[in-house]
Short mmCIF file of C-alpha atoms and ligand atoms in Angstrom, two decimals:
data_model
loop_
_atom_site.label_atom_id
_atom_site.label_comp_id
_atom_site.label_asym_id
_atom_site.label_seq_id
_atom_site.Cartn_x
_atom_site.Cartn_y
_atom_site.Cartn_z
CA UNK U 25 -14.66 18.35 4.91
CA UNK U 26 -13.82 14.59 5.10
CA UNK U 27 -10.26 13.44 5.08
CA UNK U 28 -11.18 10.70 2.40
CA UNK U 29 -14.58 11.22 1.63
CA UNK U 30 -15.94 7.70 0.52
CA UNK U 31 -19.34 8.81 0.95
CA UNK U 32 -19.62 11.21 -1.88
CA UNK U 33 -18.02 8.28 -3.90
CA UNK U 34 -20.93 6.05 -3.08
CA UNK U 35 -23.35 8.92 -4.36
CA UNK U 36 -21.61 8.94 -7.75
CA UNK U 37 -21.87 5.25 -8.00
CA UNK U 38 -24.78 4.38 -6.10
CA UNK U 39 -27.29 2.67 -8.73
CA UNK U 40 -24.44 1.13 -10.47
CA UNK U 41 -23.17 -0.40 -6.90
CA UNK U 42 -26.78 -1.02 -5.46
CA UNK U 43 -27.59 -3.07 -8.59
CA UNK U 44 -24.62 -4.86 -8.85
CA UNK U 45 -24.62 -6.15 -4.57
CA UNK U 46 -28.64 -7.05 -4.98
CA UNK U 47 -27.49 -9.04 -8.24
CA UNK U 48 -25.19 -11.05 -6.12
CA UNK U 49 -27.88 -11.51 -3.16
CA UNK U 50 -30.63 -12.77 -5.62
CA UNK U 51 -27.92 -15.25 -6.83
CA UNK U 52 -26.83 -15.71 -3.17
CA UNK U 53 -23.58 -16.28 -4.98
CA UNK U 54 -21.66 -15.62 -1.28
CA UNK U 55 -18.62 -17.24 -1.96
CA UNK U 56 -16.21 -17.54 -4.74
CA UNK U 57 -19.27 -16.24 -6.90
CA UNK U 58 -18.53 -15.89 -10.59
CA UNK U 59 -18.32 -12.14 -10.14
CA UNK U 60 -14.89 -13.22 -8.09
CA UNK U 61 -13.24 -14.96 -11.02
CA UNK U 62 -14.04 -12.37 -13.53
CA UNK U 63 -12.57 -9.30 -11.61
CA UNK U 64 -9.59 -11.54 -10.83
CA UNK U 65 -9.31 -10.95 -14.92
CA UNK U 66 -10.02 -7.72 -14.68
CA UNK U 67 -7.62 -7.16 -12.06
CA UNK U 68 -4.91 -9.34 -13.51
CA UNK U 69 -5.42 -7.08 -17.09
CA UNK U 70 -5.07 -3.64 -15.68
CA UNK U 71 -2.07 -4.49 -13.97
CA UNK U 72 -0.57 -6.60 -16.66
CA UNK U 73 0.30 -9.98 -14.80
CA UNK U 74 -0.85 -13.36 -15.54
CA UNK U 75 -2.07 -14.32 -12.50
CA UNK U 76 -4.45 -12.39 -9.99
CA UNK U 77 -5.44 -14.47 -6.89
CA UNK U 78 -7.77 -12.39 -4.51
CA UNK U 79 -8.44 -12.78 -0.60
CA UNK U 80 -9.68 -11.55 2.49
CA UNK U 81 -7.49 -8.64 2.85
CA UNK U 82 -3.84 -7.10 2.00
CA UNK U 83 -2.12 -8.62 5.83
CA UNK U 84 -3.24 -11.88 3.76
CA UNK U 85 -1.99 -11.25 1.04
CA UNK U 86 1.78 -11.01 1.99
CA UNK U 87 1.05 -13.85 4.42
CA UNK U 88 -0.14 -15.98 1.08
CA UNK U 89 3.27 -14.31 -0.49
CA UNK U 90 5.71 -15.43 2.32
CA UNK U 91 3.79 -18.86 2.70
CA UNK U 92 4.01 -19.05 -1.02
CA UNK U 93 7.95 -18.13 -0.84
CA UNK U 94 8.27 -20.59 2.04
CA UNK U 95 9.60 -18.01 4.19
CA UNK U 96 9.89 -19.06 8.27
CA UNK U 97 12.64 -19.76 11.22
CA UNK U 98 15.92 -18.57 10.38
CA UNK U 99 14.91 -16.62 7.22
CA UNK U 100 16.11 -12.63 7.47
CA UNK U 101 13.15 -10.36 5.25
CA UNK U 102 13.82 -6.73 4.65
CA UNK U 103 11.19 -4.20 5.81
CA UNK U 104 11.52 -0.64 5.18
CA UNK U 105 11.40 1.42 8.97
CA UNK U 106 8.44 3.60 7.30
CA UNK U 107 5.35 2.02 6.86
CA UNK U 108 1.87 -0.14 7.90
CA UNK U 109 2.61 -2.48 10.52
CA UNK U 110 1.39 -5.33 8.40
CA UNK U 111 4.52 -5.15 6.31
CA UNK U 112 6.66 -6.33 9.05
CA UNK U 113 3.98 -7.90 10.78
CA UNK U 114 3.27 -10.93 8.37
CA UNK U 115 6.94 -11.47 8.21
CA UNK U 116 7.24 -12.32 12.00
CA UNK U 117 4.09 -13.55 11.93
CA UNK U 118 5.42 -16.32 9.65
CA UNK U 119 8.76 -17.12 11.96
CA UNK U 120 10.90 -14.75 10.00
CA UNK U 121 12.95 -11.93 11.51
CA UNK U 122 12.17 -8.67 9.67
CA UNK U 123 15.14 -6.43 9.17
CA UNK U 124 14.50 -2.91 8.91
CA UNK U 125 16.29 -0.57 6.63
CA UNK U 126 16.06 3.05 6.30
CA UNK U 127 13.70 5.07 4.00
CA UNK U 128 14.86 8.18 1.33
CA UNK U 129 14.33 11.87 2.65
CA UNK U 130 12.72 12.46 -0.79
CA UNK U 131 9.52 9.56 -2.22
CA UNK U 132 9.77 8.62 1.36
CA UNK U 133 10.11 4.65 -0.16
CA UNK U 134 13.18 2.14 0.93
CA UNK U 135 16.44 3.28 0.50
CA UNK U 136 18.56 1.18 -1.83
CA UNK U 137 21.98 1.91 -0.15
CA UNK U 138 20.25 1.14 3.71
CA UNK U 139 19.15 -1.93 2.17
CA UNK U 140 21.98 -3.42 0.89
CA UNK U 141 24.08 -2.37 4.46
CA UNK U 142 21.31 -4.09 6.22
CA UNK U 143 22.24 -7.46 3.73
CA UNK U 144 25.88 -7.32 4.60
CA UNK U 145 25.07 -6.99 7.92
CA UNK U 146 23.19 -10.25 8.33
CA UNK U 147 25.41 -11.73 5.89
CA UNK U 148 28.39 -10.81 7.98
CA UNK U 149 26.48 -11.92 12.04
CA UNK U 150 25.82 -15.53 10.12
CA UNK U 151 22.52 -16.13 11.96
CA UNK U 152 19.65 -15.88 9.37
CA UNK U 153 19.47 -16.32 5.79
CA UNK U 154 18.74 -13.10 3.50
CA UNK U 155 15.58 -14.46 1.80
CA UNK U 156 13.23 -11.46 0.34
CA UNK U 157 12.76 -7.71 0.77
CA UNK U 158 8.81 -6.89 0.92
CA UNK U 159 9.09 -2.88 -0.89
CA UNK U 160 6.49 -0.50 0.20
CA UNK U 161 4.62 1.54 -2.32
CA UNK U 162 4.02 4.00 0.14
CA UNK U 163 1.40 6.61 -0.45
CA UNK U 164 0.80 5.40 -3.79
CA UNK U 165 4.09 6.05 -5.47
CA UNK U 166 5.99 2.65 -6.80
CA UNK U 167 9.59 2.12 -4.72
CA UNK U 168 12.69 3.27 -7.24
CA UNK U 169 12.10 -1.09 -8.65
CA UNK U 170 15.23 -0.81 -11.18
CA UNK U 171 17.94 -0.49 -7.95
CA UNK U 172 16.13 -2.57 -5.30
CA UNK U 173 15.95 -5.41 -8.23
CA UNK U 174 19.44 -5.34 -9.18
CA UNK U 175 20.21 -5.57 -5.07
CA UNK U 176 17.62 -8.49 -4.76
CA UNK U 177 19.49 -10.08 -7.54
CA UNK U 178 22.91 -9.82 -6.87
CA UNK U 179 21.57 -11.63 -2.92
CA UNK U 180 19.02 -13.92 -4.22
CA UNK U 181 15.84 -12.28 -2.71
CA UNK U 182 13.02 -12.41 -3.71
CA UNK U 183 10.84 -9.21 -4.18
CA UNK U 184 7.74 -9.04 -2.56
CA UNK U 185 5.47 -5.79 -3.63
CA UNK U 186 3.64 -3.88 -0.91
CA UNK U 187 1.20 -2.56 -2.95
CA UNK U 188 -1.49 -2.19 -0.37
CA UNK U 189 -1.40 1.71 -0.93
CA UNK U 190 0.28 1.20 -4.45
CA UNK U 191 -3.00 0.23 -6.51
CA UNK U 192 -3.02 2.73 -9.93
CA UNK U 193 0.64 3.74 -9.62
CA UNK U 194 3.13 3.59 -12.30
CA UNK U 195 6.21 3.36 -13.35
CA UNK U 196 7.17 4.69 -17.03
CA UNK U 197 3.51 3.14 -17.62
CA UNK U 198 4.15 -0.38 -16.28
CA UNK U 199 1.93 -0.55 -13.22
CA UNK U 200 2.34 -1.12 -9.88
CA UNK U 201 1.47 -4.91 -8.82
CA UNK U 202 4.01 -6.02 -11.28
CA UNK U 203 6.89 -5.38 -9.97
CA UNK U 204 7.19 -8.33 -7.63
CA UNK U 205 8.10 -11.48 -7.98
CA UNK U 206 4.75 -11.89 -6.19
CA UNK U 207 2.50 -8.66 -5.21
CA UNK U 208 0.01 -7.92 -3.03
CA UNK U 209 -2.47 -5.34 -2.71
CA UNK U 210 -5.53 -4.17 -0.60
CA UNK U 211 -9.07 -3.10 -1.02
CA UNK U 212 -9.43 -1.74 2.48
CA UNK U 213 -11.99 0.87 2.06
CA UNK U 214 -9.72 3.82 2.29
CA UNK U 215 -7.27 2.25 -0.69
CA UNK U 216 -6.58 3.59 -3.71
CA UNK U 217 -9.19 1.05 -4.80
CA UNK U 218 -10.90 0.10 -1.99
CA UNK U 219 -14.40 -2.16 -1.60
CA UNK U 220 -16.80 -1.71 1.05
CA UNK U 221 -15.35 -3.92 3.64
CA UNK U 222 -12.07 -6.10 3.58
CA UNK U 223 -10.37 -7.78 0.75
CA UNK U 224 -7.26 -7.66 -0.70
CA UNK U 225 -5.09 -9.68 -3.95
CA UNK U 226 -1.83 -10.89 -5.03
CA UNK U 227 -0.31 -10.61 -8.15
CA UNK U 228 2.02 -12.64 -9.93
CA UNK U 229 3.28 -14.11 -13.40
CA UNK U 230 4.40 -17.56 -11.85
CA UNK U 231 2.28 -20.15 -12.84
CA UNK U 232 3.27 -22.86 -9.65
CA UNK U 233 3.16 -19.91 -7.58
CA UNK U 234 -0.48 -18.81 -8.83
CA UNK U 235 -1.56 -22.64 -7.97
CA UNK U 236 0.22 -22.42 -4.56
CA UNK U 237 -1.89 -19.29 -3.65
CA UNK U 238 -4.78 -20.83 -4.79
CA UNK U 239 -4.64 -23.60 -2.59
CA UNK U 240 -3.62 -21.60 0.40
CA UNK U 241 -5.78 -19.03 0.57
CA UNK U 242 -8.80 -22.07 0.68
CA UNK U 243 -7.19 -24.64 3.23
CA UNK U 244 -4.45 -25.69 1.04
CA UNK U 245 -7.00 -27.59 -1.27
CA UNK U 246 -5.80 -29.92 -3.75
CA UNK U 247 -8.44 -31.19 -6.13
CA UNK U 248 -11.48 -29.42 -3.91
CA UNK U 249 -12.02 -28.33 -0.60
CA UNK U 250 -12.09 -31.71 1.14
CA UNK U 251 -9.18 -32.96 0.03
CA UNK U 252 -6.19 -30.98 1.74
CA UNK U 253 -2.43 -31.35 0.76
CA UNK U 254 -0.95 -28.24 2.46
CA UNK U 255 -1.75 -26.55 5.63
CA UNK U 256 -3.54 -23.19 4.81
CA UNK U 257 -6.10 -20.34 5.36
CA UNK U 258 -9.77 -19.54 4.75
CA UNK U 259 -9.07 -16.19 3.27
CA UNK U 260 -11.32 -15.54 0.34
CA UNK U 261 -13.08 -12.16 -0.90
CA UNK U 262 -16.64 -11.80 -0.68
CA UNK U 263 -18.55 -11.53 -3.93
CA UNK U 264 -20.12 -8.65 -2.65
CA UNK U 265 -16.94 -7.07 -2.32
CA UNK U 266 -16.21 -8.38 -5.99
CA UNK U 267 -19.06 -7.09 -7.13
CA UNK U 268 -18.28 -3.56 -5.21
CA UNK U 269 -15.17 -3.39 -6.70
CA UNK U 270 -16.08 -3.99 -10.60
CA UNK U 271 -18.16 -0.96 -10.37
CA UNK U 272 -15.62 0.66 -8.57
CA UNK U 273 -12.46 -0.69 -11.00
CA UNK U 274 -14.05 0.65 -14.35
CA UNK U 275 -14.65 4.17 -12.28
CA UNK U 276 -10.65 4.03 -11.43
CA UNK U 277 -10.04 3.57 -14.68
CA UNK U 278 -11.97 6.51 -16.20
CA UNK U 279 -11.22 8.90 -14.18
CA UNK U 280 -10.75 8.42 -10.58
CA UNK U 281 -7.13 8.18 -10.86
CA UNK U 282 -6.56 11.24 -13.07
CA UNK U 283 -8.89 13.38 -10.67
CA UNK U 284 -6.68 12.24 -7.42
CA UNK U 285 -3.87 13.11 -9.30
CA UNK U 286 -5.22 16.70 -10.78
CA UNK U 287 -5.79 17.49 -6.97
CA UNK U 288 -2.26 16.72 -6.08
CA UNK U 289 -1.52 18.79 -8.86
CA UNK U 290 -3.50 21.90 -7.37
CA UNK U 291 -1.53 21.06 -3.81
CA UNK U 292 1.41 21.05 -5.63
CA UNK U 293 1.21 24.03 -7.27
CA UNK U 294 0.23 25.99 -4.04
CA UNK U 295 2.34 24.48 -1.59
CA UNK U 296 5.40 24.18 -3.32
CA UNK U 297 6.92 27.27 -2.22
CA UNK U 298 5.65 27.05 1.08
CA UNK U 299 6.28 23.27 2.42
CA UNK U 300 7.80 20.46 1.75
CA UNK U 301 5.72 18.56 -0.96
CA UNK U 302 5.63 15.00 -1.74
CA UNK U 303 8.56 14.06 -4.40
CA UNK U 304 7.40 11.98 -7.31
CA UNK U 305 10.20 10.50 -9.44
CA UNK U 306 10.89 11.37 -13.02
CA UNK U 307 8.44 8.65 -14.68
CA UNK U 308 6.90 7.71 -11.79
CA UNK U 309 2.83 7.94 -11.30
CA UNK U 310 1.63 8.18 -7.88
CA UNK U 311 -2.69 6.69 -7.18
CA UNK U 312 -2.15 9.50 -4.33
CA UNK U 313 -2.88 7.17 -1.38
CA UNK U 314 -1.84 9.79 0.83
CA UNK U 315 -1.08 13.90 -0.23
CA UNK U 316 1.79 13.72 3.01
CA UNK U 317 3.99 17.04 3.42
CA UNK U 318 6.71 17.41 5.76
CA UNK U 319 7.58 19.82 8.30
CA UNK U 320 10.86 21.05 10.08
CA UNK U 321 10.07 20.09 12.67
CA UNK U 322 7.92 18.02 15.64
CA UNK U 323 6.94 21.35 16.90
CA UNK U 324 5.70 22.82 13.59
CA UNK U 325 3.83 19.48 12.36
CA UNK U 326 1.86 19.59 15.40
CA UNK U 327 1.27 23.55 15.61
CA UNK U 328 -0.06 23.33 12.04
CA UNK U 329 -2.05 19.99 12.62
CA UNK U 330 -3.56 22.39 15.69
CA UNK U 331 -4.31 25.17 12.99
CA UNK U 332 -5.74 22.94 10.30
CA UNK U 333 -7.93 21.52 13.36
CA UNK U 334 -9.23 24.76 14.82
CA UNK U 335 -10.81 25.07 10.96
CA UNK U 336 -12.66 21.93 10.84
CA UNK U 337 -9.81 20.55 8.54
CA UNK U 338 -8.99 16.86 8.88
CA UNK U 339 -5.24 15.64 8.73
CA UNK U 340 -3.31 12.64 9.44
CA UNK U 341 -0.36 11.51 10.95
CA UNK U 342 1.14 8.51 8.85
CA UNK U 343 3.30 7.00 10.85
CA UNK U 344 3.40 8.06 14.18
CA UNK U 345 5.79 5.89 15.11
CA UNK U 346 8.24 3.66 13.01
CA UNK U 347 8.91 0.17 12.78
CA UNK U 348 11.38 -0.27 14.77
CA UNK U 349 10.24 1.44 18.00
CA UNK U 350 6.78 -1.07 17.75
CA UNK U 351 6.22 -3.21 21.09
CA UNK U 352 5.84 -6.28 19.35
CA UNK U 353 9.03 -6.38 17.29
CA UNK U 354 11.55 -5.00 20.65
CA UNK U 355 12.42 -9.08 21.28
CA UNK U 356 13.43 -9.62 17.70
CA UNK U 357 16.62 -8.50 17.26
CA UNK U 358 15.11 -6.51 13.93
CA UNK U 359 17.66 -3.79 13.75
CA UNK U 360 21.19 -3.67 11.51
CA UNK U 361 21.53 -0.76 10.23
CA UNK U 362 20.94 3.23 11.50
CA UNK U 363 17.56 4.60 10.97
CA UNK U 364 17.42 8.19 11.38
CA UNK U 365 15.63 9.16 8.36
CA UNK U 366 12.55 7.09 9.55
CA UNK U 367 12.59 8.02 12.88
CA UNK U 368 12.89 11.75 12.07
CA UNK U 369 10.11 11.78 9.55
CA UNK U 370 7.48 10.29 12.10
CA UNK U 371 8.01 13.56 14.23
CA UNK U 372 7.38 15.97 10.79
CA UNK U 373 4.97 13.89 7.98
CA UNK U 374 1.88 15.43 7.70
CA UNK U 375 -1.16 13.99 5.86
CA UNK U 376 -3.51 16.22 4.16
CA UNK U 377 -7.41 15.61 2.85
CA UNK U 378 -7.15 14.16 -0.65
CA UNK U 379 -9.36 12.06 -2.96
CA UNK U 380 -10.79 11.93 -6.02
CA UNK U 381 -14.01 13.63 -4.96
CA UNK U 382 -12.32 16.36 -3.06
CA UNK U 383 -13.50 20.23 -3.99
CA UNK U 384 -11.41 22.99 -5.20
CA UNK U 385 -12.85 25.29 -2.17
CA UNK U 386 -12.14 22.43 0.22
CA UNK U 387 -8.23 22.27 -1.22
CA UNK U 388 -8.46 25.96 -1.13
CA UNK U 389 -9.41 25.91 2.43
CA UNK U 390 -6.82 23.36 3.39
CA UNK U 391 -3.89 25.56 1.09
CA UNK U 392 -5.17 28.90 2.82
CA UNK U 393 -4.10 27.75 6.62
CA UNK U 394 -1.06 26.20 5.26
CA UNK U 395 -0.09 30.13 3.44
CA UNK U 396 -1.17 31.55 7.13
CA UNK U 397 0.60 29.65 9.18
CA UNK U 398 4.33 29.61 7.12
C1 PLP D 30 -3.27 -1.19 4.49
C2 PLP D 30 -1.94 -1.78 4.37
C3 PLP D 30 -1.71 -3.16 4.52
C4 PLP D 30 -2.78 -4.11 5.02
O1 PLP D 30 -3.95 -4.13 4.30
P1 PLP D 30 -5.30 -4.66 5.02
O2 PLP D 30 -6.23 -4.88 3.88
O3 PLP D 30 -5.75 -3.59 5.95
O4 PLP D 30 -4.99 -5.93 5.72
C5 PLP D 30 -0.45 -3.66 4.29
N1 PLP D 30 0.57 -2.85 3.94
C6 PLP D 30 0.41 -1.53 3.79
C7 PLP D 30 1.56 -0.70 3.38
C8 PLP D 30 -0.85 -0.93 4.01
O5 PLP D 30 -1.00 0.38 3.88
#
């Protein structure tokens, strides 16, 4: 059994895929191919924005978003604790301080009311400006958008859309990708949607903004390539990728997304008596990144992670460890505001095998150990 198995995926779509990459090669349409423009459409339509500017991968992406944003020295950006490194990475990457703020016991997401404390706080110390809070989709359910907006709004930030894990999720039918100001997502291979290598997009319905990403993510071009206004990046997706994707977009679309989410279903119904299962919001659609169930404790995680292991069952531990206790951010002065929940949930989250190619006898397997061992 495979934890995310991406090779029975490429079985199912292997002429269609095959075709589509030596289509590309006989072109040897590399870079910025036509197939790149056309899913940027694609892309753009399914997640009903105007604009959908793709790149090399999703850390680009919210780099692109904070360059975009103009975010740098002396600007505060709020981080939930609970989550990829990359979302607090780019942030200090560009010169910003990223504050972190606690997470809810429940979708796991950013907590509204830790948020807005960690605001006042750097409001109140005087030091950086509050500029933009990047929310997490985390394991494929949205953030709770209608609070964290109002917050933004009431402060002035700007909303920047993690949606690296988000891809397919919904809220009340508007998807995720759209609830940004500007939003970013990724195609790593293990994503939602994922392509067969790096790549990544960002999403938004600002037109100057669109133009500014543009030129960015190709050496902040200005008419072409050789003439350069801004300082930028070379981060562009492959056509191959683009290509990849396509194949792999209209298969999301017909029923990837509703098999992922009829196998959390099955979990659901077996485990919800026995352990903590993942919380999905009324109206909220999860793409099911992650199936992640959570323990009493440090102890149990790891005894059952032991159990599931000793039957060839493959789980994961997302996040081991959270933001705040990472090396690289210990010099930044990154914490405001108490963050318990995060910390605590490290020691108990518990990943489980899910995708949409997963078997019932495999989910029985998994659901079997988990009745044995409670
Ligand atoms: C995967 C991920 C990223 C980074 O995406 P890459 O394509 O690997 O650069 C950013 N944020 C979150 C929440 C992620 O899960």
């Amino acid at each position: 059994m495979q934890f995310r198995d991406l090779q029975a995926q490429y079985q199912v779509l292997k002429s269609q895929i095959d075709s589509a990459v030596t289509a590309v090669m006989t072109d040897a349409d590399f870079i910025s191919g036509r197939k790149v423009s056309e899913l940027e459409e694609q892309l753009a339509a399914y997640v009903g924005v105007k604009h959908c500017i793709s790149c090399g991968n999703g850390t680009d992406a919210l780099t692109l978003a904070l360059m975009t944003l103009d975010i740098g020295a002396g600007d505060a950006v709020f981080v939930p604790d609970f989550t990829f490194f990359a979302s607090g990475e780019t942030v200090a990457y560009e010169g910003a301080v990223p504050i972190f703020v606690d997470v809810r016991e429940d979708t796991l997401n950013i907590c509204s009311d830790s948020f807005e404390k960690a605001i006042w706080k750097v409001k109140k110390e005087g030091k950086l400006i509050p500029r933009a809070v990047v929310t997490v989709d985390l394991f494929g359910q949205p953030a709770d958008y209608s609070r964290i907006k109002e917050i933004a709004k009431e402060y002035g930030l700007a909303v920047i859309e993690d949606a690296a894990q988000g891809f397919g999720g919904a809220i009340d039918g508007k998807r995720a990708c759209s609830f940004g100001d500007i939003s970013t997502t990724s195609f790593f291979p293990a994503k939602p949607l994922g392509c067969y290598g790096d790549g990544g997009a960002v999403f938004t319905d600002n037109d100057k903004w669109a133009e500014l990403i543009r030129s960015y993510r190709i050496h902040g071009k200005g008419t072409d390539k050789y003439d350069n206004i801004r300082i930028g990046v070379n981060s562009r997706l492959d056509t191959i990728q683009a290509a990849i994707l396509q194949v792999k977009l209209k298969a999301f679309e017909e029923y990837e997304l509703l098999a992922v989410n009829q196998a959390a279903e099955f979990y659901n119904r077996e485990l919800k008596d026995v352990v903590k299962i993942p919380t999905v919001m009324e109206g909220f659609y999860s793409s099911w990144a992650q199936y992640t169930i959570v323990l009493d404790s440090e102890t149990e995680r790891d005894a059952l992670q032991e159990q599931l292991k000793v039957q060839n069952i493959p789980s994961m531990i997302y996040y081991p460890k959270p933001m705040h206790e990472q090396t690289a951010f210990a010099d930044m002065d990154c914490c405001k505001v108490e963050l318990d929940r995060s910390s605590s949930l490290c020691k108990r989250v518990l990943s489980l095998p899910i995708h949409p190619y997963i078997k019932k006898e495999d989910q029985e397997k998994v659901i079997e150990v988990i009745h044995h061992f409670k």
